Amino acid sequence: MKKELMSLLLLAAVGQTAVAQKTFSVNVTNKAKTERKAVPVVLQLKNYGGMEVRSAVVTCDGKEIPSQLDDLDGDGTFDELCFMTDMEKKGRRTFSVELLPTGKPREYAPQVYAEMMMSNKKIKSSNKQDLYISSLTVDNGTNPYWMLHHHGPAFENDMVAYRIYFDHRQTVDTYGKYRKGLEIKDTQFYPDKDQKAAGYGDDVLWVGETFGLGALRGWDGTAPQMLKDVDHRTLRIVSRGPLRTIVEVIDEGWNTMNAGREKIDMAARYTLYAGRRDCFVDVKFNKTVPDYQFATGIINVKNSEEMSDKKGLRGCWGTDWPVSEKDSAGHKRETVGLGICIPAKNVVSELPANKDNYPFVIGNATDELHYNITFGSDNEEFGYHSAKEWFEYLKEWKEELNNPVVIE
């Protein structure tokens, strides 16, 4: 009798699990006449019956492929499932997705990396340790820039690496590579002499107080305004991989210097996918801001050539020291290509280049803004090596961003 009862209970449990899990197909179509590499496919889990997902399996042509579950708001529940694919021109691929209410996310080889560390320069060598953190919040008037190693979070895939300054600038800086691979855990953005000799990359851009690569700032009607007047500033690593890193910058109570406008809260997410050199910037505000204006753009690299389509795409190719003059010992001049792509509807004006930046005034937002940034280093064995090549890439990049694959 006990055996029969246990069998019935086991069958009931299996039946409940079978009902709870969800399996469905996802069709991805590339309507473009060109092939696509490293295409991210992102599914919002709230659209699939309200089940709390604990693990997932994605297969294509009968083979499991890497996928990633992300809890974006930190409430302990996964919000998105992400996987990557290459697409042939005019191609179509079908994926099978299984969502499970039990277990843990499956582990795959990491294709990205992210870190944020407290500085330990003043700790005695015998007591030194890597003080990795996931989030840090500071109040107005507190500047943790010098408290953090590489001055804020750093994140990378095998092609490129970025970091974001944890101060009123919130500038995006870049680390260029010679060869493909993950390096930041080894070099921590500052390769030593032996690592440089072994072919590791390095910081390739001096940013100072410029936009760097696409920093978002306020606009007072005449000039960009850094984020000096902020009640609370938070930087956190939302996701560390294996397919994408997400770094978030949160500014609560930000006085944007828009005349007569109230303070707002802003959360800017920087998402870097495996196999892509560009970074997705997704900005959310705590209310609709159609009358607010902001500023962004890219640094005017010394002696750089500029390109613009006058519809939100702007880039440059130039050469300069990657550090200040006083710190230039041991460095060489670096040649880089930079790019930013902003939806035309959000471009209020494209301003002429000045000694620091190629600037935009942007606005016409609801409660969010979206744009993309990208860069390349002339050091790359796999990249671009002239302004002509770089500008052609930027045009193709915008075409891809404006014509994404169709996910059904």
Short mmCIF file of C-alpha atoms in Angstrom, two decimals:
data_model
loop_
_atom_site.label_atom_id
_atom_site.label_comp_id
_atom_site.label_asym_id
_atom_site.label_seq_id
_atom_site.Cartn_x
_atom_site.Cartn_y
_atom_site.Cartn_z
CA MET A 1 0.00 0.00 0.00
CA LYS A 2 2.83 2.39 0.92
CA LYS A 3 4.58 1.61 -2.37
CA GLU A 4 1.39 2.33 -4.32
CA LEU A 5 0.87 5.61 -2.43
CA MET A 6 4.46 6.70 -3.05
CA SER A 7 4.10 5.88 -6.75
CA LEU A 8 0.93 7.93 -6.99
CA LEU A 9 2.58 10.88 -5.23
CA LEU A 10 5.61 10.64 -7.53
CA LEU A 11 3.40 10.52 -10.62
CA ALA A 12 1.45 13.53 -9.36
CA ALA A 13 4.68 15.49 -8.75
CA VAL A 14 5.99 14.62 -12.20
CA GLY A 15 2.68 15.62 -13.70
CA GLN A 16 2.71 19.00 -11.92
CA THR A 17 6.27 19.66 -13.11
CA ALA A 18 5.35 18.73 -16.66
CA VAL A 19 2.43 21.16 -16.54
CA ALA A 20 4.53 23.92 -14.98
CA GLN A 21 7.42 23.88 -17.44
CA LYS A 22 6.92 25.61 -20.77
CA THR A 23 8.40 24.63 -24.10
CA PHE A 24 7.91 26.72 -27.23
CA SER A 25 9.55 27.66 -30.49
CA VAL A 26 11.17 31.00 -31.32
CA ASN A 27 11.58 31.90 -34.99
CA VAL A 28 14.27 34.44 -35.87
CA THR A 29 14.25 35.96 -39.37
CA ASN A 30 16.91 38.12 -40.99
CA LYS A 31 15.19 40.12 -43.73
CA ALA A 32 18.41 41.89 -44.74
CA LYS A 33 20.43 41.03 -47.83
CA THR A 34 23.55 40.72 -45.69
CA GLU A 35 24.50 38.12 -43.12
CA ARG A 36 24.43 39.03 -39.44
CA LYS A 37 26.93 37.97 -36.78
CA ALA A 38 26.37 37.75 -33.02
CA VAL A 39 22.69 38.67 -33.07
CA PRO A 40 21.20 38.88 -29.56
CA VAL A 41 17.78 37.31 -29.04
CA VAL A 42 16.15 38.58 -25.83
CA LEU A 43 12.86 37.26 -24.46
CA GLN A 44 10.82 38.99 -21.75
CA LEU A 45 9.85 36.20 -19.35
CA LYS A 46 6.72 37.98 -18.12
CA ASN A 47 5.22 37.21 -21.53
CA TYR A 48 5.24 33.47 -20.89
CA GLY A 49 2.41 32.76 -18.49
CA GLY A 50 3.73 34.35 -15.33
CA MET A 51 5.73 31.30 -14.26
CA GLU A 52 8.74 32.02 -12.07
CA VAL A 53 11.61 30.71 -14.16
CA ARG A 54 14.57 29.09 -12.39
CA SER A 55 16.39 27.55 -15.32
CA ALA A 56 16.19 27.36 -19.10
CA VAL A 57 17.45 25.27 -22.01
CA VAL A 58 17.72 26.58 -25.58
CA THR A 59 18.35 24.25 -28.51
CA CYS A 60 18.76 24.73 -32.26
CA ASP A 61 18.86 21.88 -34.77
CA GLY A 62 18.76 19.49 -31.84
CA LYS A 63 21.85 20.93 -30.13
CA GLU A 64 21.90 22.93 -26.90
CA ILE A 65 23.33 26.44 -27.24
CA PRO A 66 24.45 28.83 -24.46
CA SER A 67 21.77 31.03 -22.95
CA GLN A 68 21.57 33.46 -20.06
CA LEU A 69 18.93 34.36 -17.47
CA ASP A 70 19.04 37.85 -15.94
CA ASP A 71 17.39 39.43 -12.92
CA LEU A 72 17.43 43.07 -13.97
CA ASP A 73 15.79 44.73 -10.95
CA GLY A 74 17.38 42.64 -8.22
CA ASP A 75 14.15 41.22 -6.82
CA GLY A 76 15.32 37.60 -7.05
CA THR A 77 13.23 36.75 -10.11
CA PHE A 78 14.64 36.37 -13.60
CA ASP A 79 13.23 38.92 -16.05
CA GLU A 80 14.92 38.08 -19.35
CA LEU A 81 16.34 35.15 -21.27
CA CYS A 82 19.08 35.88 -23.79
CA PHE A 83 20.85 33.78 -26.41
CA MET A 84 22.96 34.59 -29.48
CA THR A 85 22.91 33.50 -33.10
CA ASP A 86 24.50 34.15 -36.48
CA MET A 87 22.09 34.67 -39.38
CA GLU A 88 22.51 34.09 -43.10
CA LYS A 89 21.24 36.78 -45.46
CA LYS A 90 17.47 36.45 -45.87
CA GLY A 91 17.81 33.59 -43.40
CA ARG A 92 15.49 32.07 -40.81
CA ARG A 93 16.31 29.92 -37.78
CA THR A 94 14.07 28.15 -35.29
CA PHE A 95 14.99 27.67 -31.64
CA SER A 96 13.34 25.52 -29.01
CA VAL A 97 13.11 27.16 -25.58
CA GLU A 98 12.32 25.25 -22.40
CA LEU A 99 11.56 27.26 -19.27
CA LEU A 100 11.68 25.41 -15.96
CA PRO A 101 10.39 26.41 -12.49
CA THR A 102 13.11 24.41 -10.74
CA GLY A 103 16.87 24.08 -10.70
CA LYS A 104 19.57 26.69 -11.33
CA PRO A 105 20.74 28.48 -14.47
CA ARG A 106 22.90 26.22 -16.60
CA GLU A 107 26.60 27.00 -16.74
CA TYR A 108 28.45 27.76 -19.96
CA ALA A 109 31.95 28.93 -20.83
CA PRO A 110 32.12 32.69 -20.19
CA GLN A 111 32.34 34.87 -23.29
CA VAL A 112 32.24 38.16 -21.34
CA TYR A 113 33.59 39.48 -18.06
CA ALA A 114 32.81 42.34 -15.66
CA GLU A 115 34.35 43.57 -12.42
CA MET A 116 34.22 46.40 -9.92
CA MET A 117 36.88 46.56 -7.22
CA MET A 118 37.75 48.58 -4.16
CA SER A 119 41.30 49.94 -4.34
CA ASN A 120 43.85 48.24 -2.10
CA LYS A 121 46.90 50.37 -2.91
CA LYS A 122 47.40 51.46 0.70
CA ILE A 123 47.06 47.97 2.20
CA LYS A 124 50.30 46.25 3.23
CA SER A 125 51.34 43.75 0.59
CA SER A 126 50.97 40.78 2.97
CA ASN A 127 47.33 41.66 3.56
CA LYS A 128 46.32 42.63 0.03
CA GLN A 129 43.31 40.97 -1.53
CA ASP A 130 41.02 41.63 -4.45
CA LEU A 131 37.98 43.39 -3.00
CA TYR A 132 35.39 42.70 -5.68
CA ILE A 133 31.99 44.36 -5.26
CA SER A 134 28.75 44.33 -7.23
CA SER A 135 27.27 47.70 -6.28
CA LEU A 136 28.15 50.96 -4.57
CA THR A 137 25.94 53.94 -3.68
CA VAL A 138 27.22 57.33 -2.55
CA ASP A 139 25.54 60.55 -1.43
CA ASN A 140 25.87 63.99 -2.98
CA GLY A 141 29.35 65.39 -2.38
CA THR A 142 31.04 61.98 -2.14
CA ASN A 143 33.45 61.07 -4.93
CA PRO A 144 34.57 57.42 -4.92
CA TYR A 145 36.64 57.82 -8.10
CA TRP A 146 39.96 57.24 -6.33
CA MET A 147 38.53 54.55 -4.03
CA LEU A 148 37.82 52.18 -6.90
CA HIS A 149 40.34 50.31 -8.97
CA HIS A 150 40.17 51.49 -12.61
CA HIS A 151 37.83 54.20 -11.23
CA GLY A 152 34.59 52.30 -11.76
CA PRO A 153 33.21 49.09 -13.29
CA ALA A 154 35.03 47.53 -16.25
CA PHE A 155 33.46 45.05 -18.65
CA GLU A 156 34.55 43.22 -21.80
CA ASN A 157 34.02 40.57 -24.42
CA ASP A 158 36.77 39.02 -26.53
CA MET A 159 36.91 42.05 -28.87
CA VAL A 160 36.70 45.18 -26.73
CA ALA A 161 36.56 46.44 -23.15
CA TYR A 162 34.94 49.48 -21.56
CA ARG A 163 34.90 51.18 -18.18
CA ILE A 164 32.69 53.88 -16.66
CA TYR A 165 34.04 56.56 -14.35
CA PHE A 166 32.33 56.67 -10.97
CA ASP A 167 32.16 60.43 -10.57
CA HIS A 168 30.28 63.46 -11.91
CA ARG A 169 31.59 62.80 -15.42
CA GLN A 170 30.29 59.23 -15.74
CA THR A 171 32.49 59.01 -18.82
CA VAL A 172 32.80 55.83 -20.89
CA ASP A 173 36.46 54.94 -21.54
CA THR A 174 37.92 52.22 -23.77
CA TYR A 175 40.52 49.44 -23.68
CA GLY A 176 41.78 48.17 -27.03
CA LYS A 177 43.11 44.70 -27.79
CA TYR A 178 45.59 43.20 -30.23
CA ARG A 179 44.06 39.74 -30.31
CA LYS A 180 40.71 38.30 -29.35
CA GLY A 181 40.32 37.11 -25.77
CA LEU A 182 39.26 38.08 -22.25
CA GLU A 183 41.97 40.11 -20.52
CA ILE A 184 40.59 42.38 -17.80
CA LYS A 185 40.77 39.82 -15.02
CA ASP A 186 44.51 39.52 -15.77
CA THR A 187 45.42 43.14 -16.51
CA GLN A 188 42.66 44.90 -14.52
CA PHE A 189 42.76 47.59 -17.24
CA TYR A 190 46.44 48.40 -16.49
CA PRO A 191 48.78 45.84 -18.11
CA ASP A 192 52.29 45.67 -16.70
CA LYS A 193 55.46 45.61 -18.79
CA ASP A 194 55.49 41.82 -19.15
CA GLN A 195 51.83 41.68 -20.14
CA LYS A 196 52.35 44.34 -22.80
CA ALA A 197 55.30 42.36 -24.16
CA ALA A 198 53.06 39.27 -24.27
CA GLY A 199 50.52 41.07 -26.46
CA TYR A 200 47.89 42.21 -23.99
CA GLY A 201 45.87 45.33 -24.77
CA ASP A 202 45.69 48.62 -22.92
CA ASP A 203 43.77 51.84 -22.36
CA VAL A 204 43.61 53.48 -25.79
CA LEU A 205 41.71 56.71 -25.14
CA TRP A 206 42.31 59.82 -23.07
CA VAL A 207 38.92 61.22 -22.06
CA GLY A 208 39.48 63.92 -19.42
CA GLU A 209 36.23 65.85 -19.04
CA THR A 210 35.02 65.15 -22.58
CA PHE A 211 32.10 62.89 -23.49
CA GLY A 212 34.59 60.09 -24.03
CA LEU A 213 32.44 57.55 -25.82
CA GLY A 214 28.81 58.60 -25.45
CA ALA A 215 28.49 59.81 -21.86
CA LEU A 216 25.02 61.29 -21.22
CA ARG A 217 24.95 64.70 -19.53
CA GLY A 218 22.61 67.60 -18.93
CA TRP A 219 22.11 70.58 -21.24
CA ASP A 220 21.49 74.09 -19.89
CA GLY A 221 20.68 75.59 -23.28
CA THR A 222 24.23 76.59 -24.13
CA ALA A 223 26.63 73.89 -22.90
CA PRO A 224 26.79 70.30 -21.60
CA GLN A 225 26.49 69.94 -17.82
CA MET A 226 28.12 67.15 -15.84
CA LEU A 227 26.16 65.30 -13.17
CA LYS A 228 27.43 67.28 -10.19
CA ASP A 229 24.07 67.85 -8.49
CA VAL A 230 22.83 64.34 -7.75
CA ASP A 231 21.28 63.22 -4.44
CA HIS A 232 22.51 59.62 -4.72
CA ARG A 233 24.71 57.95 -7.33
CA THR A 234 24.89 54.16 -7.76
CA LEU A 235 26.97 52.00 -10.07
CA ARG A 236 26.23 48.29 -10.13
CA ILE A 237 26.99 45.21 -12.15
CA VAL A 238 23.62 43.76 -13.08
CA SER A 239 24.94 40.78 -15.02
CA ARG A 240 28.35 39.16 -15.49
CA GLY A 241 27.62 36.73 -18.31
CA PRO A 242 28.18 34.26 -19.83
CA LEU A 243 26.78 35.98 -22.96
CA ARG A 244 26.35 39.61 -21.95
CA THR A 245 27.38 42.00 -19.24
CA ILE A 246 25.04 44.71 -18.00
CA VAL A 247 26.35 47.67 -16.00
CA GLU A 248 23.91 50.20 -14.58
CA VAL A 249 24.46 53.81 -13.52
CA ILE A 250 21.67 55.24 -11.33
CA ASP A 251 21.39 58.95 -10.57
CA GLU A 252 18.65 59.80 -8.09
CA GLY A 253 17.59 63.41 -7.69
CA TRP A 254 19.56 64.71 -10.67
CA ASN A 255 19.42 68.42 -11.40
CA THR A 256 19.87 68.35 -15.18
CA MET A 257 20.30 72.16 -15.35
CA ASN A 258 17.26 72.40 -17.64
CA ALA A 259 15.84 75.78 -16.63
CA GLY A 260 12.71 75.48 -14.51
CA ARG A 261 12.69 71.68 -14.59
CA GLU A 262 12.38 69.43 -11.56
CA LYS A 263 15.05 66.96 -10.55
CA ILE A 264 14.65 63.52 -12.08
CA ASP A 265 15.91 59.99 -11.46
CA MET A 266 17.83 58.31 -14.26
CA ALA A 267 19.03 54.72 -14.69
CA ALA A 268 21.37 54.08 -17.64
CA ARG A 269 22.18 50.50 -18.58
CA TYR A 270 25.22 49.61 -20.69
CA THR A 271 24.88 46.16 -22.28
CA LEU A 272 27.78 44.45 -24.03
CA TYR A 273 27.09 41.18 -25.86
CA ALA A 274 29.57 38.46 -26.77
CA GLY A 275 31.01 38.84 -30.25
CA ARG A 276 30.04 42.50 -30.74
CA ARG A 277 32.17 45.61 -30.42
CA ASP A 278 29.21 47.94 -29.83
CA CYS A 279 27.48 48.67 -26.56
CA PHE A 280 23.73 49.24 -26.11
CA VAL A 281 22.80 52.23 -23.92
CA ASP A 282 19.26 52.10 -22.50
CA VAL A 283 18.19 55.01 -20.29
CA LYS A 284 15.08 55.03 -18.09
CA PHE A 285 13.67 58.05 -16.26
CA ASN A 286 11.24 58.03 -13.33
CA LYS A 287 8.77 60.10 -15.33
CA THR A 288 8.17 61.32 -18.87
CA VAL A 289 10.65 64.01 -19.88
CA PRO A 290 9.52 65.27 -23.31
CA ASP A 291 10.63 68.84 -22.57
CA TYR A 292 14.02 67.99 -21.07
CA GLN A 293 17.17 68.23 -23.16
CA PHE A 294 20.42 66.34 -22.71
CA ALA A 295 23.86 66.26 -24.31
CA THR A 296 26.04 63.44 -25.54
CA GLY A 297 28.57 62.71 -28.27
CA ILE A 298 32.13 61.48 -28.70
CA ILE A 299 35.51 62.97 -27.88
CA ASN A 300 37.25 64.90 -30.63
CA VAL A 301 40.38 62.75 -30.82
CA LYS A 302 43.33 64.93 -31.75
CA ASN A 303 43.71 65.42 -35.51
CA SER A 304 40.75 63.14 -36.12
CA GLU A 305 38.69 62.81 -39.29
CA GLU A 306 34.94 63.11 -38.77
CA MET A 307 31.98 61.49 -40.45
CA SER A 308 28.28 62.19 -39.97
CA ASP A 309 25.09 61.31 -41.81
CA LYS A 310 23.33 64.27 -40.11
CA LYS A 311 20.70 61.81 -38.87
CA GLY A 312 22.19 60.61 -35.61
CA LEU A 313 25.25 58.67 -36.80
CA ARG A 314 28.60 60.28 -36.05
CA GLY A 315 32.12 58.95 -35.88
CA CYS A 316 35.79 59.85 -35.92
CA TRP A 317 39.20 58.30 -36.56
CA GLY A 318 42.28 59.84 -34.98
CA THR A 319 45.49 59.44 -33.01
CA ASP A 320 46.46 60.78 -29.59
CA TRP A 321 48.14 59.87 -26.33
CA PRO A 322 45.84 57.61 -24.23
CA VAL A 323 46.88 59.32 -20.99
CA SER A 324 47.77 62.80 -19.85
CA GLU A 325 51.15 64.16 -20.91
CA LYS A 326 52.64 63.74 -17.44
CA ASP A 327 51.71 60.04 -17.43
CA SER A 328 52.79 59.29 -21.02
CA ALA A 329 55.99 57.40 -20.11
CA GLY A 330 55.64 53.77 -21.17
CA HIS A 331 52.75 54.53 -23.51
CA LYS A 332 52.52 55.10 -27.24
CA ARG A 333 50.12 57.19 -29.26
CA GLU A 334 46.97 55.23 -30.00
CA THR A 335 44.86 55.33 -33.14
CA VAL A 336 41.17 54.66 -32.57
CA GLY A 337 37.82 54.83 -34.29
CA LEU A 338 34.77 55.97 -32.30
CA GLY A 339 31.10 55.92 -33.17
CA ILE A 340 27.70 56.83 -31.77
CA CYS A 341 24.27 56.15 -33.23
CA ILE A 342 21.24 58.01 -31.87
CA PRO A 343 17.68 57.63 -33.21
CA ALA A 344 16.98 60.58 -35.49
CA LYS A 345 13.78 61.38 -33.57
CA ASN A 346 15.86 62.13 -30.46
CA VAL A 347 18.40 64.42 -32.15
CA VAL A 348 17.52 68.03 -31.32
CA SER A 349 20.68 69.35 -32.96
CA GLU A 350 24.08 68.17 -34.09
CA LEU A 351 26.54 70.81 -32.92
CA PRO A 352 29.80 71.66 -34.71
CA ALA A 353 32.93 69.99 -33.41
CA ASN A 354 34.89 71.85 -30.76
CA LYS A 355 38.31 71.16 -29.26
CA ASP A 356 36.83 68.56 -26.91
CA ASN A 357 33.86 66.88 -28.54
CA TYR A 358 31.66 66.06 -31.48
CA PRO A 359 28.45 66.95 -29.58
CA PHE A 360 24.72 66.40 -29.87
CA VAL A 361 21.78 67.94 -28.06
CA ILE A 362 19.17 65.21 -27.64
CA GLY A 363 15.62 65.09 -26.31
CA ASN A 364 12.05 64.41 -27.43
CA ALA A 365 12.06 61.50 -25.00
CA THR A 366 9.17 59.80 -23.25
CA ASP A 367 10.39 58.10 -20.08
CA GLU A 368 13.35 56.49 -21.86
CA LEU A 369 16.16 57.00 -24.36
CA HIS A 370 18.12 54.44 -26.38
CA TYR A 371 21.33 54.78 -28.36
CA ASN A 372 24.47 52.80 -29.22
CA ILE A 373 28.20 53.38 -28.96
CA THR A 374 31.11 51.55 -30.57
CA PHE A 375 34.87 51.75 -30.99
CA GLY A 376 37.83 50.04 -32.57
CA SER A 377 41.59 50.16 -32.04
CA ASP A 378 44.13 50.20 -34.85
CA ASN A 379 46.08 47.66 -32.77
CA GLU A 380 43.52 44.94 -33.47
CA GLU A 381 44.59 42.00 -35.62
CA PHE A 382 40.90 41.48 -36.42
CA GLY A 383 39.61 45.03 -36.88
CA TYR A 384 39.87 48.24 -38.92
CA HIS A 385 42.97 50.21 -39.84
CA SER A 386 41.89 53.36 -41.66
CA ALA A 387 39.26 56.08 -41.48
CA LYS A 388 37.73 54.77 -44.71
CA GLU A 389 37.31 51.24 -43.33
CA TRP A 390 35.97 52.55 -40.03
CA PHE A 391 33.40 54.85 -41.58
CA GLU A 392 32.16 52.05 -43.84
CA TYR A 393 31.71 49.89 -40.76
CA LEU A 394 29.74 52.66 -39.04
CA LYS A 395 27.31 52.89 -41.98
CA GLU A 396 26.79 49.12 -41.97
CA TRP A 397 26.40 49.20 -38.17
CA LYS A 398 23.61 51.76 -38.35
CA GLU A 399 21.89 49.79 -41.09
CA GLU A 400 21.90 46.72 -38.85
CA LEU A 401 20.64 48.65 -35.81
CA ASN A 402 17.80 50.17 -37.82
CA ASN A 403 16.79 46.84 -39.34
CA PRO A 404 16.92 44.26 -36.55
CA VAL A 405 16.01 40.63 -37.00
CA VAL A 406 12.37 39.65 -36.50
CA ILE A 407 11.69 37.50 -33.43
CA GLU A 408 8.45 35.53 -33.35
#
